[in-house]
PDB file of C-alpha atoms in Angstrom:
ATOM      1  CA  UNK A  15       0.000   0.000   0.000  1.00 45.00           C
ATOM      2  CA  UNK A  16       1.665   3.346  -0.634  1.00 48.00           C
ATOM      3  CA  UNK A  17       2.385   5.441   2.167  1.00 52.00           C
ATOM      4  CA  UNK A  18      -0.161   8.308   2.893  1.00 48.00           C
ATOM      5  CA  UNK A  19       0.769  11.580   3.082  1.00 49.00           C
ATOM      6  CA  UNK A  20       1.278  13.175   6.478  1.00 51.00           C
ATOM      7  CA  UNK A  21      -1.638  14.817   7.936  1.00 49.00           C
ATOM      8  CA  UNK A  22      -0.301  19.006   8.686  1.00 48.00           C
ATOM      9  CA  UNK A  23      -0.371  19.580  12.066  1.00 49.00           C
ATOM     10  CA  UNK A  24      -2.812  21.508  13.374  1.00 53.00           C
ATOM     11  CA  UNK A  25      -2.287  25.249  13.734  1.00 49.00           C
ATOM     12  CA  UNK A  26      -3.296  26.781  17.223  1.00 48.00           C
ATOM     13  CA  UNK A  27      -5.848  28.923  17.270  1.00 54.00           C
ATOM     14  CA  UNK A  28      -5.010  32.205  18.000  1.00 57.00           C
ATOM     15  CA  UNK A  29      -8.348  34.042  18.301  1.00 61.00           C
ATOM     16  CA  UNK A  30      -9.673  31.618  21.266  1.00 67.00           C
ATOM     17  CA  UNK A  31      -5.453  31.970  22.896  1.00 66.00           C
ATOM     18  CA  UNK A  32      -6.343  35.337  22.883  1.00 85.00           C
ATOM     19  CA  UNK A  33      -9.393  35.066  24.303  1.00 86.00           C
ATOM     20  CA  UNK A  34      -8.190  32.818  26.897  1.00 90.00           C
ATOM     21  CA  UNK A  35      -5.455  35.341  27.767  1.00 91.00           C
ATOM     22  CA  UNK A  36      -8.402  38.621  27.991  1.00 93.00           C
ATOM     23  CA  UNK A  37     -10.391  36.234  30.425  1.00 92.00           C
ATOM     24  CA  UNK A  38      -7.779  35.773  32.555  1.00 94.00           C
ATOM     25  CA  UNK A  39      -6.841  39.359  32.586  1.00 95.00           C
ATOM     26  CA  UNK A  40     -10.098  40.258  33.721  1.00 94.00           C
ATOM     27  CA  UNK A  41     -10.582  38.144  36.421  1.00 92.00           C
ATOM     28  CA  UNK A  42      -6.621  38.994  37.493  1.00 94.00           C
ATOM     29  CA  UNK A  43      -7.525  42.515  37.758  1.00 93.00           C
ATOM     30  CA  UNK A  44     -10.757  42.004  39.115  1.00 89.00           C
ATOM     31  CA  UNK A  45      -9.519  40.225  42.146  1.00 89.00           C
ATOM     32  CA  UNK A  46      -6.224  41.767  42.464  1.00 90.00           C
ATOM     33  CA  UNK A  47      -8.717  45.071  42.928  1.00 86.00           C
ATOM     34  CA  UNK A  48     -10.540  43.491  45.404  1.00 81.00           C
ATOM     35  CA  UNK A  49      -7.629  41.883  47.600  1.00 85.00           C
ATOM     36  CA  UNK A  50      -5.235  45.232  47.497  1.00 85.00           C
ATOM     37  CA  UNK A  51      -7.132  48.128  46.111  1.00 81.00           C
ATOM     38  CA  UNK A  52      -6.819  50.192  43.416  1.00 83.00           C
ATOM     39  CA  UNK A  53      -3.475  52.035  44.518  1.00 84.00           C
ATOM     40  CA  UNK A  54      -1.628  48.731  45.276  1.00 88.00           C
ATOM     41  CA  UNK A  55      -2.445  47.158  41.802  1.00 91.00           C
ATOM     42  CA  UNK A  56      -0.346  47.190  38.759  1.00 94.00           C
ATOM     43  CA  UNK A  57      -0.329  45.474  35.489  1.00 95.00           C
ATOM     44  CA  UNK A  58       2.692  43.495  36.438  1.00 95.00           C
ATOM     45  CA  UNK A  59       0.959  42.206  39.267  1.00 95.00           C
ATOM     46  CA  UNK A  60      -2.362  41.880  36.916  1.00 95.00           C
ATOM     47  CA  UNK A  61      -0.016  40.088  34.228  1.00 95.00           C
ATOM     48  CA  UNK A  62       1.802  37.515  37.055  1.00 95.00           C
ATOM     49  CA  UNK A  63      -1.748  36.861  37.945  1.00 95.00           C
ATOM     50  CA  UNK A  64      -3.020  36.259  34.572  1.00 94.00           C
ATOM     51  CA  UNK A  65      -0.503  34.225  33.502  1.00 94.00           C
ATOM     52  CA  UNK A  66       0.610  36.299  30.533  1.00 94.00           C
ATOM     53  CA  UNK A  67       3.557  38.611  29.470  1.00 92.00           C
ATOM     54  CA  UNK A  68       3.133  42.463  30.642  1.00 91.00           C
ATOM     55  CA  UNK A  69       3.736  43.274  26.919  1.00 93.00           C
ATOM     56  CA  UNK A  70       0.417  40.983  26.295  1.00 93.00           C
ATOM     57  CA  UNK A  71      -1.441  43.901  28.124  1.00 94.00           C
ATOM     58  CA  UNK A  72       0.118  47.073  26.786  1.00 94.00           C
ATOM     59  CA  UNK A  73      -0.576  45.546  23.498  1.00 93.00           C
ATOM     60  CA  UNK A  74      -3.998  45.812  23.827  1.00 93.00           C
ATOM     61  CA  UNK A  75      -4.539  48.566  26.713  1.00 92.00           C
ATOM     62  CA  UNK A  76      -2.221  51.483  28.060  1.00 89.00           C
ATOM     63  CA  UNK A  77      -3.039  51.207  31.586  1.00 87.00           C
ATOM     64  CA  UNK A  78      -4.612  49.647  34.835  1.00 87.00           C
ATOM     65  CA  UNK A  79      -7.471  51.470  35.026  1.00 85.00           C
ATOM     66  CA  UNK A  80      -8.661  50.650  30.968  1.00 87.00           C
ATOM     67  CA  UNK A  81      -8.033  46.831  31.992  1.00 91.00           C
ATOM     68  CA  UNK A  82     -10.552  47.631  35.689  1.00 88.00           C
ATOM     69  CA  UNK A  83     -13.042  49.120  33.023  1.00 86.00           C
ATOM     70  CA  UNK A  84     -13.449  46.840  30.596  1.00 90.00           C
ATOM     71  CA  UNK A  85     -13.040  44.080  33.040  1.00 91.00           C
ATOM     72  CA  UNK A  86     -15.504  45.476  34.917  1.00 86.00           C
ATOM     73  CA  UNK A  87     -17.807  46.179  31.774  1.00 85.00           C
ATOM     74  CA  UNK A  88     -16.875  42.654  31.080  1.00 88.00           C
ATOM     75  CA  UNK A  89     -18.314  41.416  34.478  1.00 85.00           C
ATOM     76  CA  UNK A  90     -21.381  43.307  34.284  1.00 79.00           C
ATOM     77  CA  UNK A  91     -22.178  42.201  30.891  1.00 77.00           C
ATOM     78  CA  UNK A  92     -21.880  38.633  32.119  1.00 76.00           C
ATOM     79  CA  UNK A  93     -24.145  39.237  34.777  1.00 70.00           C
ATOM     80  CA  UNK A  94     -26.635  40.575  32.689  1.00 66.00           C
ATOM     81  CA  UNK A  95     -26.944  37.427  29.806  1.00 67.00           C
ATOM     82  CA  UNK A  96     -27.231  35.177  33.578  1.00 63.00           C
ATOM     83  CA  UNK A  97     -30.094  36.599  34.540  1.00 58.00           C
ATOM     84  CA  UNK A  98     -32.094  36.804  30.910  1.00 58.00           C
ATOM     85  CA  UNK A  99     -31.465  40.132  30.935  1.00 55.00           C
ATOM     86  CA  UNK A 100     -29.921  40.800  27.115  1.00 50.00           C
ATOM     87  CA  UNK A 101     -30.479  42.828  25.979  1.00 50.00           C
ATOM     88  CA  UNK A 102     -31.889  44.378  28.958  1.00 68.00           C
ATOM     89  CA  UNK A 103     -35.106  47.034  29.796  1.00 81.00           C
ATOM     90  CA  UNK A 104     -36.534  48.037  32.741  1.00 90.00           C
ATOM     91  CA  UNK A 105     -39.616  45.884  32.905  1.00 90.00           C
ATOM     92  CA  UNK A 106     -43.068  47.749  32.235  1.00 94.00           C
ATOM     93  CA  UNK A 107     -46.154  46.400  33.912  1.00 95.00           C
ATOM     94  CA  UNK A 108     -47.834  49.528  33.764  1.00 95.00           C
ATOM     95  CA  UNK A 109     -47.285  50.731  37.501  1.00 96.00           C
ATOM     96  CA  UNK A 110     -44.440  53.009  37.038  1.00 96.00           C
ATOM     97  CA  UNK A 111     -43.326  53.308  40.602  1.00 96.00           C
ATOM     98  CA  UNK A 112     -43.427  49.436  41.372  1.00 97.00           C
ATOM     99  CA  UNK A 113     -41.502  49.220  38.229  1.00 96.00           C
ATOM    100  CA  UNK A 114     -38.919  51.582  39.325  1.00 96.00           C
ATOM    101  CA  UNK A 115     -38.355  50.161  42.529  1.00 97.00           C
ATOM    102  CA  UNK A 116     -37.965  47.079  41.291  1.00 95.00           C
ATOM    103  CA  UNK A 117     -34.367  47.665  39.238  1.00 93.00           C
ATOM    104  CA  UNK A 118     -33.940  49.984  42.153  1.00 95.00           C
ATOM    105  CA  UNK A 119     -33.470  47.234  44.441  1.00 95.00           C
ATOM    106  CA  UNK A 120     -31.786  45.230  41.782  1.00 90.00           C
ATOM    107  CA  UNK A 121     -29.178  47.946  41.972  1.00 91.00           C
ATOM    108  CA  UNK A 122     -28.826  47.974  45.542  1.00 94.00           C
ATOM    109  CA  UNK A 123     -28.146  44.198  45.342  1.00 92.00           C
ATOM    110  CA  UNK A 124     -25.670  45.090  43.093  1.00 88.00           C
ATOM    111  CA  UNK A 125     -23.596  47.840  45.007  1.00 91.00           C
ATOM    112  CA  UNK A 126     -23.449  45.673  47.978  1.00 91.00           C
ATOM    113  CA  UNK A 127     -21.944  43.401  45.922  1.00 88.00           C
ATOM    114  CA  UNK A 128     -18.051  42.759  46.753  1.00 84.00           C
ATOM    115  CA  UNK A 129     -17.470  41.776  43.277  1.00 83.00           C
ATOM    116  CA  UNK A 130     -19.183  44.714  41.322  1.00 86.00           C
ATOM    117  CA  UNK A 131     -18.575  47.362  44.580  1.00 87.00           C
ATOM    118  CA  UNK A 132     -14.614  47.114  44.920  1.00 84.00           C
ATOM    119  CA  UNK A 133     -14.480  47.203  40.914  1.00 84.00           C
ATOM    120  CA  UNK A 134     -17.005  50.523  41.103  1.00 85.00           C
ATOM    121  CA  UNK A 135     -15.285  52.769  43.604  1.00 85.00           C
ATOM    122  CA  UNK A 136     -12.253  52.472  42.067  1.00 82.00           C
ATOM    123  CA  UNK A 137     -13.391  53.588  38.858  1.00 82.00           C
ATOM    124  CA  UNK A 138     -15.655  56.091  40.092  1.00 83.00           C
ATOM    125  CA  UNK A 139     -12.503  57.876  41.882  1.00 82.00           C
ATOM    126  CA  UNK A 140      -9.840  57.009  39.384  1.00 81.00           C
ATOM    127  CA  UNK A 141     -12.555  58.679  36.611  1.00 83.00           C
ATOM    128  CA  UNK A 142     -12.136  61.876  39.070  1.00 84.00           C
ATOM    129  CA  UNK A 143      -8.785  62.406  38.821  1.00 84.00           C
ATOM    130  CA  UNK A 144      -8.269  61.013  34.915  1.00 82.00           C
ATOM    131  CA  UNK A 145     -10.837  62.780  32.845  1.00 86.00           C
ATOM    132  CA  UNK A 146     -10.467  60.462  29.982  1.00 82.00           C
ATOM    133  CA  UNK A 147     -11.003  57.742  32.028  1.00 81.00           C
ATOM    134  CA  UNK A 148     -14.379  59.361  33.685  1.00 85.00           C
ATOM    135  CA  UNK A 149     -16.006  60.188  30.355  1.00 88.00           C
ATOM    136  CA  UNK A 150     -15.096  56.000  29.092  1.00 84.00           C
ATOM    137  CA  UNK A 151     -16.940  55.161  32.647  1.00 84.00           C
ATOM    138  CA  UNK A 152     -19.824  57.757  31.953  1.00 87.00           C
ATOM    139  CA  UNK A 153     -20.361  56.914  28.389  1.00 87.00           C
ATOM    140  CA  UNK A 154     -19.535  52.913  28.167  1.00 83.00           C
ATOM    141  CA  UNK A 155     -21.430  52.053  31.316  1.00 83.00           C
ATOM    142  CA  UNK A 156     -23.402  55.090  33.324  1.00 88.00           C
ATOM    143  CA  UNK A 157     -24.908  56.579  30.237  1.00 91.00           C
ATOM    144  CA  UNK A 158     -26.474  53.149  28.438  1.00 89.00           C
ATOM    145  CA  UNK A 159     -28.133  52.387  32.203  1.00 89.00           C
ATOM    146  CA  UNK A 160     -29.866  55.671  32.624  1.00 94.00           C
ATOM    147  CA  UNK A 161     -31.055  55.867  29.023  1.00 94.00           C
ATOM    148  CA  UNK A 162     -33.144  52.788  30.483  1.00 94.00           C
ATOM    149  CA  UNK A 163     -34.762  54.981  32.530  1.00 96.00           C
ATOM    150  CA  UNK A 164     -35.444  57.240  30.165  1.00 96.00           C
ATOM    151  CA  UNK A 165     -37.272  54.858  27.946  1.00 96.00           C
ATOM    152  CA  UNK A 166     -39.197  53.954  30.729  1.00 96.00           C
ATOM    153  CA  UNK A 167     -40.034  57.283  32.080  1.00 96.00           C
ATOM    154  CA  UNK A 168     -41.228  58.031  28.585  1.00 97.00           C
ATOM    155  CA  UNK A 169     -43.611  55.089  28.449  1.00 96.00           C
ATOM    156  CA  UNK A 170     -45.024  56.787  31.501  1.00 96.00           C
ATOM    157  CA  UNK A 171     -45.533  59.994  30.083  1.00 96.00           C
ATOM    158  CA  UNK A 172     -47.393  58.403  27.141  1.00 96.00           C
ATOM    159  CA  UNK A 173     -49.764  56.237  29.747  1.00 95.00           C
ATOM    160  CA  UNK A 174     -50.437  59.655  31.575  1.00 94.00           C
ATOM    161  CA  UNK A 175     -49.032  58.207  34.363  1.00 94.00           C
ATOM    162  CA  UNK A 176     -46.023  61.249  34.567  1.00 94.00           C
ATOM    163  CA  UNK A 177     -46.623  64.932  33.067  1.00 94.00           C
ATOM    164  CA  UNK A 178     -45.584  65.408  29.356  1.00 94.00           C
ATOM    165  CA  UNK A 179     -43.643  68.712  30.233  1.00 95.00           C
ATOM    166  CA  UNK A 180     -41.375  65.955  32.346  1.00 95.00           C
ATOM    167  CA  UNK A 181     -37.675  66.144  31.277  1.00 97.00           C
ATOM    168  CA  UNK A 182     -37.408  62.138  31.644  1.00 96.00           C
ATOM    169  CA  UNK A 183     -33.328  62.982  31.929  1.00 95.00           C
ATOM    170  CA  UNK A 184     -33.649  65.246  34.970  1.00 96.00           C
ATOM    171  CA  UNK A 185     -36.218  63.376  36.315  1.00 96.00           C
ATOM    172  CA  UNK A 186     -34.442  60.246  36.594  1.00 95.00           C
ATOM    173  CA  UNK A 187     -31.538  61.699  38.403  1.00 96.00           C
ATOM    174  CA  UNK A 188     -33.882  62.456  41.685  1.00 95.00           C
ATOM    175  CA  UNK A 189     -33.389  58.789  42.217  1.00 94.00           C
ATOM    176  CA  UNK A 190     -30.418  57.908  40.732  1.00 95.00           C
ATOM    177  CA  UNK A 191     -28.056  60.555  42.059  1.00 95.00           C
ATOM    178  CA  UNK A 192     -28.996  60.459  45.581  1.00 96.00           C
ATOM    179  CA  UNK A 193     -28.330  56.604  45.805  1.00 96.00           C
ATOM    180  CA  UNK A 194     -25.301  56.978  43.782  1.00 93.00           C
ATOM    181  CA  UNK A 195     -24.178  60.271  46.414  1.00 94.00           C
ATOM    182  CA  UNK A 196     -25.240  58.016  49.399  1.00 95.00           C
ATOM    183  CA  UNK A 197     -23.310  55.215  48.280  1.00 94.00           C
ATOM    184  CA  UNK A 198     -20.396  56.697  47.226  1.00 91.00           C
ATOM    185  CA  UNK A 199     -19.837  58.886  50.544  1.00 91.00           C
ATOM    186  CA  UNK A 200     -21.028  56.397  52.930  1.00 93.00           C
ATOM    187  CA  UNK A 201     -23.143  59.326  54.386  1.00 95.00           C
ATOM    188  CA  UNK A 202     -26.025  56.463  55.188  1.00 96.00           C
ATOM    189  CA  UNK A 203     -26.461  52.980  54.436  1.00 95.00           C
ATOM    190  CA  UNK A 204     -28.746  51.795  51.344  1.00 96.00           C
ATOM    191  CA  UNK A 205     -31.415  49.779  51.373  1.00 97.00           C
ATOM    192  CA  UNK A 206     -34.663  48.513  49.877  1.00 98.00           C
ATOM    193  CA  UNK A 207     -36.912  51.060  52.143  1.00 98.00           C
ATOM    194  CA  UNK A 208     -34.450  54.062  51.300  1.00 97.00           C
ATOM    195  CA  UNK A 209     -34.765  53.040  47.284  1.00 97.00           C
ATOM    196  CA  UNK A 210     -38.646  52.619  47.736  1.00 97.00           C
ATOM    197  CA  UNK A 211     -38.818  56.194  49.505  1.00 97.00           C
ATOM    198  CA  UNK A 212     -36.729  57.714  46.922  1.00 97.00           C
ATOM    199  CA  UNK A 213     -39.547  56.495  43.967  1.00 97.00           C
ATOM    200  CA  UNK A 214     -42.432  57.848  46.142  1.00 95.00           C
ATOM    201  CA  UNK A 215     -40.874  61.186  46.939  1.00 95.00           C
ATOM    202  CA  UNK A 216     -40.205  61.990  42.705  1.00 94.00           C
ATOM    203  CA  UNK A 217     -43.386  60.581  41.467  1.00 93.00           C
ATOM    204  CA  UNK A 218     -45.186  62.557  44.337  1.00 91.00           C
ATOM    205  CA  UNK A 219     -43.453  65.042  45.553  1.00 84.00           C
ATOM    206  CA  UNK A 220     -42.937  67.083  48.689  1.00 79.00           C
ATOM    207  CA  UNK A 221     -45.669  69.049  48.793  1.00 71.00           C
ATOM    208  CA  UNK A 222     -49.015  68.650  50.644  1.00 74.00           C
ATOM    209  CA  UNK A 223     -51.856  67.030  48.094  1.00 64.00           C
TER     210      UNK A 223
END
């Protein structure tokens, strides 16, 4: 029988090495963050963790705190697709206010959450110091969340359950911001209850009725 040629050998694939090599960047950053803090981490210390060459990270970002946010964009997108929530909308079941609480207390979840809180504060303080770095936080992650609100502030509007002279944008942040200032500061703890009163007081108001 004549001899068969020699099968090549395979070639590796070098999308899914690379893809191997982001993963374990992110979750190297992710819980070097959470074990030393922001100020103690560096990409060789992210890159030892990893598994891969420091050159393997400049090559594709220029510092620490672009790995934290797209790790951390990373994370949350993950959590999203586990919980059936891609593409995701604030649910509408025509009560606005039980609607609003709801993701409300979704988000408080999330803040107390080591693994999403550690990852959080460190952008939200680096991103005040490193303006390029606060406008990637804003626009990749803060801004596509409260456009959610939006949309479902404007759904409101059109079931006459909130004015049409409403500016959905401003109204939103009379529940957003205070959590966010709470939370940030550590001027009170954050709860359900605190979320809940937050909805009542913008949909209602202060004043007497």
């Amino acid at each position: 029988m004549p001899n068969q040629p020699a099968s090549a050998p395979q070639q590796p694939d070098s999308s899914r090495r690379s893809a191997r090599s982001r993963r374990a960047i992110y979750d190297a950053a992710l819980a070097l963050v959470g074990e030393v803090g922001y100020p103690r981490t560096t990409i060789e210390g992210i890159a030892a963790r990893a598994g891969v060459g420091k050159q393997t990270i400049y090559r594709w970002w220029t510092s620490k705190a672009d790995v934290l946010l797209e790790a951390f964009l990373d994370l949350s997108g993950q959590a999203a697709e586990a919980a059936g929530q891609k593409p995701y909308a604030i649910p509408d079941t025509g009560d606005v206010a039980a609607d609003l609480k709801a993701v409300l207390r979704a988000t408080v979840d999330e803040l107390k959450d080591p693994r999403f809180e550690t990852p959080s504060r460190a952008l939200a303080a680096e991103g005040l110091v490193n303006e390029q770095l606060g406008r990637e936080f804003v626009a990749k992650l803060l801004e596509p969340s409260l456009q959610l609100y939006v949309e479902r502030l404007r759904a409101a509007q059109a079931a006459g359950q909130v004015r049409p002279e409403v500016d959905p944008r401003i109204a939103l942040e009379l529940f957003v911001s205070p959590l966010a200032q709470r939370w940030l500061q550590h001027t009170a703890p954050i709860s359900y209850e605190y979320t809940d009163t937050l909805v009542d007081y913008a949909l209602h108001g202060l004043a007497p009725r």
